[in-house]
Short mmCIF file of C-alpha atoms in Angstrom, two decimals:
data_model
loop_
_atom_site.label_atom_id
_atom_site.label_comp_id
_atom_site.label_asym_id
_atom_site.label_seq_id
_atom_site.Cartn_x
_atom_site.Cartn_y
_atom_site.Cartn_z
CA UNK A 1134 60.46 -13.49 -11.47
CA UNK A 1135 58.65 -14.47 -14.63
CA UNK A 1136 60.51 -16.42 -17.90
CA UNK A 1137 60.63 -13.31 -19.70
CA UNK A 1138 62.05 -10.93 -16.99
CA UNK A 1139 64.76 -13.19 -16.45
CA UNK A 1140 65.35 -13.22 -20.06
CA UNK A 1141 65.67 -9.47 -20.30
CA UNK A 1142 67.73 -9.06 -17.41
CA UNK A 1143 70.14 -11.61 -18.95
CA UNK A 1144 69.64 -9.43 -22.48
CA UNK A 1145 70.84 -6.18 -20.49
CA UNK A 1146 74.09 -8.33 -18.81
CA UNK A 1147 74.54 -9.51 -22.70
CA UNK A 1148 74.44 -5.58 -23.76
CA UNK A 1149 76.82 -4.44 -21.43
CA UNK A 1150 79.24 -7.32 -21.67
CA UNK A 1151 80.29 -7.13 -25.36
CA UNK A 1152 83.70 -8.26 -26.03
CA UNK A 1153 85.83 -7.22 -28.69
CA UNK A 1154 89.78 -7.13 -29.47
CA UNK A 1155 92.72 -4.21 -30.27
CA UNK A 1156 94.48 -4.70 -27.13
CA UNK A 1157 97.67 -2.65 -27.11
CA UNK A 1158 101.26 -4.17 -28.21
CA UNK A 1159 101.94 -3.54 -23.99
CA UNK A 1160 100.93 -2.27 -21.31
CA UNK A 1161 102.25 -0.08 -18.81
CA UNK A 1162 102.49 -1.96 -15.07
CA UNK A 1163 101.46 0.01 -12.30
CA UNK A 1164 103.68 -0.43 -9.01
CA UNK A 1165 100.55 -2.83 -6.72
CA UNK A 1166 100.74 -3.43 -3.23
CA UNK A 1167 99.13 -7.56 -2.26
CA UNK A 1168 95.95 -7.50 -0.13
CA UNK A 1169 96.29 -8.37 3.51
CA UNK A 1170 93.30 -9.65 4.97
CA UNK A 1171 92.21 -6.91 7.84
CA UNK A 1172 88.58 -4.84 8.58
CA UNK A 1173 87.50 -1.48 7.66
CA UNK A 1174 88.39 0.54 10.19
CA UNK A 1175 86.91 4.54 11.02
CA UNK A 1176 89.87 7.16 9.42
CA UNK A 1177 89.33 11.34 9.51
CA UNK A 1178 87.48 11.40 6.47
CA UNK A 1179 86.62 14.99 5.69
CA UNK A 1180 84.05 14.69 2.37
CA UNK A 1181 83.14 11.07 0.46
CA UNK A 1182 83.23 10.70 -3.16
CA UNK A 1183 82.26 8.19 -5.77
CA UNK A 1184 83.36 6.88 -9.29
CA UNK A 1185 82.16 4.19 -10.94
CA UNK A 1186 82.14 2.96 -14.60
CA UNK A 1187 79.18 1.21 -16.83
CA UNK A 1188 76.96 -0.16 -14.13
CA UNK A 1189 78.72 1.05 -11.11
CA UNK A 1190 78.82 4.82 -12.54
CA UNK A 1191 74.58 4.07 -12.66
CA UNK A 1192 75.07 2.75 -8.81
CA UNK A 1193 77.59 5.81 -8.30
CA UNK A 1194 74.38 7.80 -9.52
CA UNK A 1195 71.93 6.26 -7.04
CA UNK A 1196 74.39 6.58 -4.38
CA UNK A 1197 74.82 10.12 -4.98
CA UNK A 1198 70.85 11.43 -5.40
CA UNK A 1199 69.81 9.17 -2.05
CA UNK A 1200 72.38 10.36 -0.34
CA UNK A 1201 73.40 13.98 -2.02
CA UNK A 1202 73.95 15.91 2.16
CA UNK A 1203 76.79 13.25 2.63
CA UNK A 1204 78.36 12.57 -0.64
CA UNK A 1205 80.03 15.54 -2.31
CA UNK A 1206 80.82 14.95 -5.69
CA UNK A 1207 80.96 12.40 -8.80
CA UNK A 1208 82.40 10.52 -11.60
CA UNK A 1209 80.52 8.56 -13.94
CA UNK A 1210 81.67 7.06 -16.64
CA UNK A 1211 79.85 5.01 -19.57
CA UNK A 1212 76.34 5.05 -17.90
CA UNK A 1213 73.35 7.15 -18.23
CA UNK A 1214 70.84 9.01 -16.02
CA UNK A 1215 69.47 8.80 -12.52
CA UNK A 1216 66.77 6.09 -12.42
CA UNK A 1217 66.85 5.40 -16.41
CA UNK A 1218 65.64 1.81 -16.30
CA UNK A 1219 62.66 2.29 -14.07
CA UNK A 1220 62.02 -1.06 -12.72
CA UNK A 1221 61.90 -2.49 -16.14
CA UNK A 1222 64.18 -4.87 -17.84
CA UNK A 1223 63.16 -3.74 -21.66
CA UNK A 1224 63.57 0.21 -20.58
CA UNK A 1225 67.31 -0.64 -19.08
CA UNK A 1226 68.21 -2.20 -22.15
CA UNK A 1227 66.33 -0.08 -25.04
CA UNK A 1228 66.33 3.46 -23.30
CA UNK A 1229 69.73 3.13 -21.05
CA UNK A 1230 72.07 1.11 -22.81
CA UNK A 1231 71.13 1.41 -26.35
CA UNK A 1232 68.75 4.17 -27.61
CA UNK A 1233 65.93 3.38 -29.10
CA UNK A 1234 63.36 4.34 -26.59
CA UNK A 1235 63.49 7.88 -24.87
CA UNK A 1236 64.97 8.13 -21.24
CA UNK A 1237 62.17 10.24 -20.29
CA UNK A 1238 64.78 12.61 -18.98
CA UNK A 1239 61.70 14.71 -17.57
CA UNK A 1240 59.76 11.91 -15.88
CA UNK A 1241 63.08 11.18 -13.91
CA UNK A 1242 63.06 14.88 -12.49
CA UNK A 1243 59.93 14.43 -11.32
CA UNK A 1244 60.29 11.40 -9.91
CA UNK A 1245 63.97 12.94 -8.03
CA UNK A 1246 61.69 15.35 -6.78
CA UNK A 1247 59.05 13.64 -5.82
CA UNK A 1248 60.98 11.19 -3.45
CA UNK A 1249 62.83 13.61 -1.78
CA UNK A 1250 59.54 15.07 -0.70
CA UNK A 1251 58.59 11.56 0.69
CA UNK A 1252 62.22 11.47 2.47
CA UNK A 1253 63.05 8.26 0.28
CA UNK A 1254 66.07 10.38 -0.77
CA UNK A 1255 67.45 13.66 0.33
CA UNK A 1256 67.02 16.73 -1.59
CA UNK A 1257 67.80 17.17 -5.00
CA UNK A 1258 68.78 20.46 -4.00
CA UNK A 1259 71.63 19.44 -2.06
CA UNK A 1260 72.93 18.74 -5.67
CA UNK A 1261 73.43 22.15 -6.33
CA UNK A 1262 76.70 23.17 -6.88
CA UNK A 1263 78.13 19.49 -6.29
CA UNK A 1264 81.24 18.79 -9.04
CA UNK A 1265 80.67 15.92 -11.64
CA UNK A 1266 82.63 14.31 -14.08
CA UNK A 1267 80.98 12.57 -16.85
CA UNK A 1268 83.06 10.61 -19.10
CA UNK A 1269 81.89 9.06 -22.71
CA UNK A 1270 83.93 7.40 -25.48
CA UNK A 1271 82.90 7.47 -29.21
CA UNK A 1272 83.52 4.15 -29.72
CA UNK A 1273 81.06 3.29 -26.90
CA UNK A 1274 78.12 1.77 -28.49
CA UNK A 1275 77.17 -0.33 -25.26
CA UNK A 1276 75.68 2.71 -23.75
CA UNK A 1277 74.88 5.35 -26.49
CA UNK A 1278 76.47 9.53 -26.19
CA UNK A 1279 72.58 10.21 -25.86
CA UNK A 1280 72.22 8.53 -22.85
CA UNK A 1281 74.93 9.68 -21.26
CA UNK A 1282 74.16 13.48 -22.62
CA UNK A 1283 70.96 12.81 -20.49
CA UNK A 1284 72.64 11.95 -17.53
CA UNK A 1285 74.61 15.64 -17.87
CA UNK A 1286 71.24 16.96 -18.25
CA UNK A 1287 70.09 15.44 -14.88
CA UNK A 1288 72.88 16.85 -13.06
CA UNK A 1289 72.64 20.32 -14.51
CA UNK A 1290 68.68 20.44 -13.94
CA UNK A 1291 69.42 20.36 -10.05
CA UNK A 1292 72.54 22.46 -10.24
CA UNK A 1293 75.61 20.55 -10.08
CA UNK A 1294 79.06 21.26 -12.00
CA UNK A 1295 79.54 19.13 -14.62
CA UNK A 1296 82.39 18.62 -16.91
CA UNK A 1297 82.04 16.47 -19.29
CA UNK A 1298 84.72 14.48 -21.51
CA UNK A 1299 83.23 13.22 -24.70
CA UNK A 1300 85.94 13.90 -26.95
CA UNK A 1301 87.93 10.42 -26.39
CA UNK A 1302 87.70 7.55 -28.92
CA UNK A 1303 87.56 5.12 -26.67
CA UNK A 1304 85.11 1.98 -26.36
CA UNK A 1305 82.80 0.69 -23.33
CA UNK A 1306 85.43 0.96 -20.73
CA UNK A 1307 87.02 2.98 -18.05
CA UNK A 1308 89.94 4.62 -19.69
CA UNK A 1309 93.07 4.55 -17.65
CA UNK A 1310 97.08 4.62 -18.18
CA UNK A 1311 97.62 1.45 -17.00
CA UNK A 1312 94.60 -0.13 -19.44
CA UNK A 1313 95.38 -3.45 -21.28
CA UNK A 1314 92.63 -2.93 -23.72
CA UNK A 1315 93.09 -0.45 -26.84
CA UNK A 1316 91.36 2.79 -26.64
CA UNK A 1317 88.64 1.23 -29.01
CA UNK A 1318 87.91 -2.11 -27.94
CA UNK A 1319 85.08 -3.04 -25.49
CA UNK A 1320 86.67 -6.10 -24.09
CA UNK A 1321 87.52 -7.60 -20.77
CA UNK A 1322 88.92 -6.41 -18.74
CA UNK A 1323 87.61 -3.14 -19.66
CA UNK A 1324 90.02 -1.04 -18.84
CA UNK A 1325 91.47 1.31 -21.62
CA UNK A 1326 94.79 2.82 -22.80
CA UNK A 1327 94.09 5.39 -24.64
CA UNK A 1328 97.41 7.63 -24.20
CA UNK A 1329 95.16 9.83 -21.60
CA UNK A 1330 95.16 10.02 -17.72
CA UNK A 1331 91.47 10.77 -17.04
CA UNK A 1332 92.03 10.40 -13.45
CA UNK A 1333 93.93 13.75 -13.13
CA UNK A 1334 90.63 15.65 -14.73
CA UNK A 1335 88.16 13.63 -12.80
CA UNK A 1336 89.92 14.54 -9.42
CA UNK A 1337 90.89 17.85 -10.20
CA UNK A 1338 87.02 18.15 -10.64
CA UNK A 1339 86.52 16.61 -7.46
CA UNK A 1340 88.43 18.22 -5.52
CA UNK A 1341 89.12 21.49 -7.27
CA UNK A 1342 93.11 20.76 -7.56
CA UNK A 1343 94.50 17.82 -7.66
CA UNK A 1344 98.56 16.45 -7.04
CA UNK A 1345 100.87 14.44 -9.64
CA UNK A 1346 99.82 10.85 -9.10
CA UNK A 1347 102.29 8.31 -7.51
CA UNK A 1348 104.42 6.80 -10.00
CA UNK A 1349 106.77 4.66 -7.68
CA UNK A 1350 106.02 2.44 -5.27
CA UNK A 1351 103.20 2.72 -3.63
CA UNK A 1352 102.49 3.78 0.26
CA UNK A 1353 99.81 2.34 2.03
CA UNK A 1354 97.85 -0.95 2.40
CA UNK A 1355 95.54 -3.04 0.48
CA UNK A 1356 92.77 -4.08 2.89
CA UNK A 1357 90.85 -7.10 1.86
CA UNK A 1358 87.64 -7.25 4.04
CA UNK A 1359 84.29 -9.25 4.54
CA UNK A 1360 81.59 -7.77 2.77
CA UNK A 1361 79.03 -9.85 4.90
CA UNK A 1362 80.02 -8.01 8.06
CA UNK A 1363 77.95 -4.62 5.99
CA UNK A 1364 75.49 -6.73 4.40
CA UNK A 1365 72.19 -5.38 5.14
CA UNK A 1366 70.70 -9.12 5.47
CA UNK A 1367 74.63 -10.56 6.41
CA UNK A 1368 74.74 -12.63 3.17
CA UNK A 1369 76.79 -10.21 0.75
CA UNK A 1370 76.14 -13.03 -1.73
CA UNK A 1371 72.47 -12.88 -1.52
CA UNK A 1372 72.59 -9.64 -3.21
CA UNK A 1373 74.72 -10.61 -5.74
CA UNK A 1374 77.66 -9.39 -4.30
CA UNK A 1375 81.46 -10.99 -3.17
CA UNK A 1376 82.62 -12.37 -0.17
CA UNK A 1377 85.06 -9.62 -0.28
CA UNK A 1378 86.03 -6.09 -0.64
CA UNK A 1379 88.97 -3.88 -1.00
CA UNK A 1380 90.15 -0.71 0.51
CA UNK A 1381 93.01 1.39 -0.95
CA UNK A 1382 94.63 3.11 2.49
CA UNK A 1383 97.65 5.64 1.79
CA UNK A 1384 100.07 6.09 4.66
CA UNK A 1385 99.01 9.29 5.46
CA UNK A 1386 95.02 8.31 6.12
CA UNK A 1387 96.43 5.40 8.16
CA UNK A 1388 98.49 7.73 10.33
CA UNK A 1389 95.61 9.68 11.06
CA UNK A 1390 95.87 12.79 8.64
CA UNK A 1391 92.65 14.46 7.46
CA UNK A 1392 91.78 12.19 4.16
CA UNK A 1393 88.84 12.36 1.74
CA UNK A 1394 87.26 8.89 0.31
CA UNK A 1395 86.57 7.84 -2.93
CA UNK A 1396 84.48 4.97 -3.25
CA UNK A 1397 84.93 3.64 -6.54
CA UNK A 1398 82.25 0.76 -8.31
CA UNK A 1399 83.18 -2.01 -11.03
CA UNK A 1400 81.41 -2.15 -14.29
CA UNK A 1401 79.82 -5.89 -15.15
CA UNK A 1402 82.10 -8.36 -15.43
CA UNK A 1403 84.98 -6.06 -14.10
CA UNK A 1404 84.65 -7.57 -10.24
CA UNK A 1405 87.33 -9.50 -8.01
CA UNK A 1406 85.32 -12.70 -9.10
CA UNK A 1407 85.79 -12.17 -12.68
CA UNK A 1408 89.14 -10.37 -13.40
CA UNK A 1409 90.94 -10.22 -9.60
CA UNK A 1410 92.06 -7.03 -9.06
CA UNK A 1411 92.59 -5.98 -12.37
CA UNK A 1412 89.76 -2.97 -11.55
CA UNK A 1413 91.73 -2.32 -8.21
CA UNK A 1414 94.96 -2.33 -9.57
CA UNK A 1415 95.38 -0.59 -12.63
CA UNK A 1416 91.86 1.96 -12.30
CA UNK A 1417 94.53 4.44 -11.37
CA UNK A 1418 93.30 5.75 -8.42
CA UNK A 1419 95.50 4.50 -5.68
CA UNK A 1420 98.37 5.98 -7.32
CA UNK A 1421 96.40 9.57 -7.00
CA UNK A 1422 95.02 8.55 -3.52
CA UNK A 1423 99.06 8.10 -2.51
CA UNK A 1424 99.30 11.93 -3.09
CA UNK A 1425 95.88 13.39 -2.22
CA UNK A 1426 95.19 11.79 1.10
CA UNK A 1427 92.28 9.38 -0.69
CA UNK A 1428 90.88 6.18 0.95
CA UNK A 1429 89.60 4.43 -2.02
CA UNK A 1430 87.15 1.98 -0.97
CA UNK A 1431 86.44 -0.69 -3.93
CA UNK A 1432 82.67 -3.11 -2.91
CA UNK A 1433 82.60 -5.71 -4.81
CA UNK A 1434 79.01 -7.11 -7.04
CA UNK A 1435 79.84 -10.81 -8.23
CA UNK A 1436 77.48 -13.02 -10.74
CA UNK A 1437 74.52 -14.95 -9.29
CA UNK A 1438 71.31 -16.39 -11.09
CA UNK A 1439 69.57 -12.75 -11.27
CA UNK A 1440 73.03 -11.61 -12.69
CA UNK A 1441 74.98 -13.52 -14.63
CA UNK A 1442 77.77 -10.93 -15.51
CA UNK A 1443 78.53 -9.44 -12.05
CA UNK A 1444 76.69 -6.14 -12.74
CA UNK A 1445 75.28 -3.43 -10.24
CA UNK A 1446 71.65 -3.35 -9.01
CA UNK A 1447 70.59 -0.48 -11.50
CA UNK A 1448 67.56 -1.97 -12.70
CA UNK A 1449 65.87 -4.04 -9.88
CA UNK A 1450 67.21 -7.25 -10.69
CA UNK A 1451 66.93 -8.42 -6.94
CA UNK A 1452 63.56 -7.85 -7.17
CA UNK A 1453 62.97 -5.00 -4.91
CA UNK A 1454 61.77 -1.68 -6.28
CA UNK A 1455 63.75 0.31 -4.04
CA UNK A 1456 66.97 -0.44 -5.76
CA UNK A 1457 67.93 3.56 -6.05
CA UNK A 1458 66.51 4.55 -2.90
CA UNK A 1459 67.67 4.84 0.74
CA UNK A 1460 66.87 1.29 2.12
CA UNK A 1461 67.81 -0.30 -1.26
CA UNK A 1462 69.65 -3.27 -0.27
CA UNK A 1463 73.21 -2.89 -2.32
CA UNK A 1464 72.97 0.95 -1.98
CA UNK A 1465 72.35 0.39 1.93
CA UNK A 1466 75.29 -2.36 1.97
CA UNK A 1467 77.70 0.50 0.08
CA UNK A 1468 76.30 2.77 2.67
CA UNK A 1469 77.23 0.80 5.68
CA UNK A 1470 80.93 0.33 4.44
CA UNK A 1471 80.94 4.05 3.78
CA UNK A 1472 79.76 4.26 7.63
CA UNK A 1473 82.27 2.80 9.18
CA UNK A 1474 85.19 4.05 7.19
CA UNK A 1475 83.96 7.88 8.15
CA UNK A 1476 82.38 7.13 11.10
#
């Protein structure tokens, strides 16, 4: 990789890192249960799921147009379309985060359709009718309301249900109850209080109803697991990801009751290596998986030369073009966790 695509890549970590301050006088404590080291095991996972937040809601995207006739359903929040950055550094930082360039909203449409008729990913169609949640803050100026308007646009051109929350203040962050960052700020560990439970919308989306979340003491088991063992080359940190992952498992999935699973994906800088389970604990989606019969599986990205801020493969920095495509080697290591925990 040349001087100046290294540079750029390190440009769009920069963007999408930005720290700033208002953290709240407190914040609330969700009840956490400690990981216990263990293996993904195979539950009765009726439909799969994804959320994901900066550049895990542009892997949650990838994950969801490669693989659209397994994965039902999405929430993406602070990110922008289906293949925005194109292979190129300049394009993920000009046209996805900030924007200055167009996304070529069109030219990705084409290209969606164009790969599903080379099998590289299934058909769009297979979209149709699949529920999304897009969430955008107005304070979010790491990744403008245009580019995630674009990403609504995507979805609707191939027929899925989108709702889509822009009315929030907040900054560059996944907004959550148990946030210790103000609803403004874009700071680490980017996770936002702004007086809302997005959660509740986003799975009501999901799943078209949704139960109270789990306020007490939590249920099931925190399984911490090697990420090398669904490694498509068995070196999880070779693709810029952790030694290890985490999976949320209520009682109920554990005792063999018909679950769903909701694989939910880090922003940068928002991984086990960076802020411990800060992401795990407090997205607020093990309290909902307590009382909806969720596995929430949490893979882990972690910093490496190519990636300096723990980010998701969303614009090729591995070097492979595939990146969004079945075969692309983090979407195919997601994919082979996803595997074994549905069977």
């Amino acid at each position: 990789m040349s001087r100046r695509a290294r540079a750029g890549l390190a440009a769009i970590a920069a963007l999408l890192v930005v720290f700033g301050s208002a953290a709240p006088a407190a914040a609330a404590t969700p009840y956490t249960v400690p990981p216990v080291a263990g293996t993904l095991k195979t539950y009765n996972i009726s439909s799969v799921y994804l959320a994901g937040v900066s550049s895990g809601g542009y892997m949650a995207t990838q994950l969801h147009v490669a693989y659209s006739g397994r994965i039902k359903g999405a929430a993406v929040f602070a990110a922008g379309p289906y293949y925005c950055a194109q292979y190129n550094a300049s394009r993920a930082l000009y046209a996805c985060g900030d924007n200055l360039w167009s996304t070529q909203l069109s030219s990705l449409e084409s290209y969606t359709s164009l790969w599903s008729g080379y099998g590289w990913i299934d058909p769009p169609s297979q979209l149709s009718g699949d529920p999304v949640y897009v969430f955008h803050g107005s304070n979010d100026s790491t990744v403008q309301k245009s580019v995630t308007d674009d990403l609504v646009g995507y979805y609707q051109h191939f027929g899925a249900s989108v709702s889509y929350n822009s009315g929030s203040s907040a900054g560059h962050a996944w907004v959550t109850p148990y946030g210790t960052g103000g609803c403004t700020a874009t700071a680490s560990p980017f996770l936002n209080d702004c007086g809302t439970d997005p959660q509740n919308a986003m799975f009501a989306k999901l799943y078209g109803s949704v139960s109270a979340r789990n306020t007490g003491p939590l249920t099931g088991s925190l399984i911490r697991f090697d990420q090398n063992t669904f490694a498509v080359n068995g070196f999880a940190a070779g693709l810029s990801m952790g030694g290890s992952g985490f999976a949320y498992v209520p009682s109920s999935c554990a005792a063999g009751q018909s679950c769903r699973l909701l694989v939910a994906l880090h922003g940068c800088a928002q991984g086990y290596d960076a802020v411990g389970t800060a992401f795990v604990d407090r997205a607020n989606l093990n309290q909902y998986a307590d009382t909806n019969r969720t596995v929430v599986l949490y893979p882990q990205a972690t910093a490496s030369g190519v990636n300096p801020y723990g980010c998701w493969d969303w614009w090729g920095y591995l070097g492979y073009t595939n990146y969004p495509i079945k075969g692309g080697r983090q979407l195919e290591t997601i994919m082979n966790m996803i595997r074994r925990l549905d069977g």
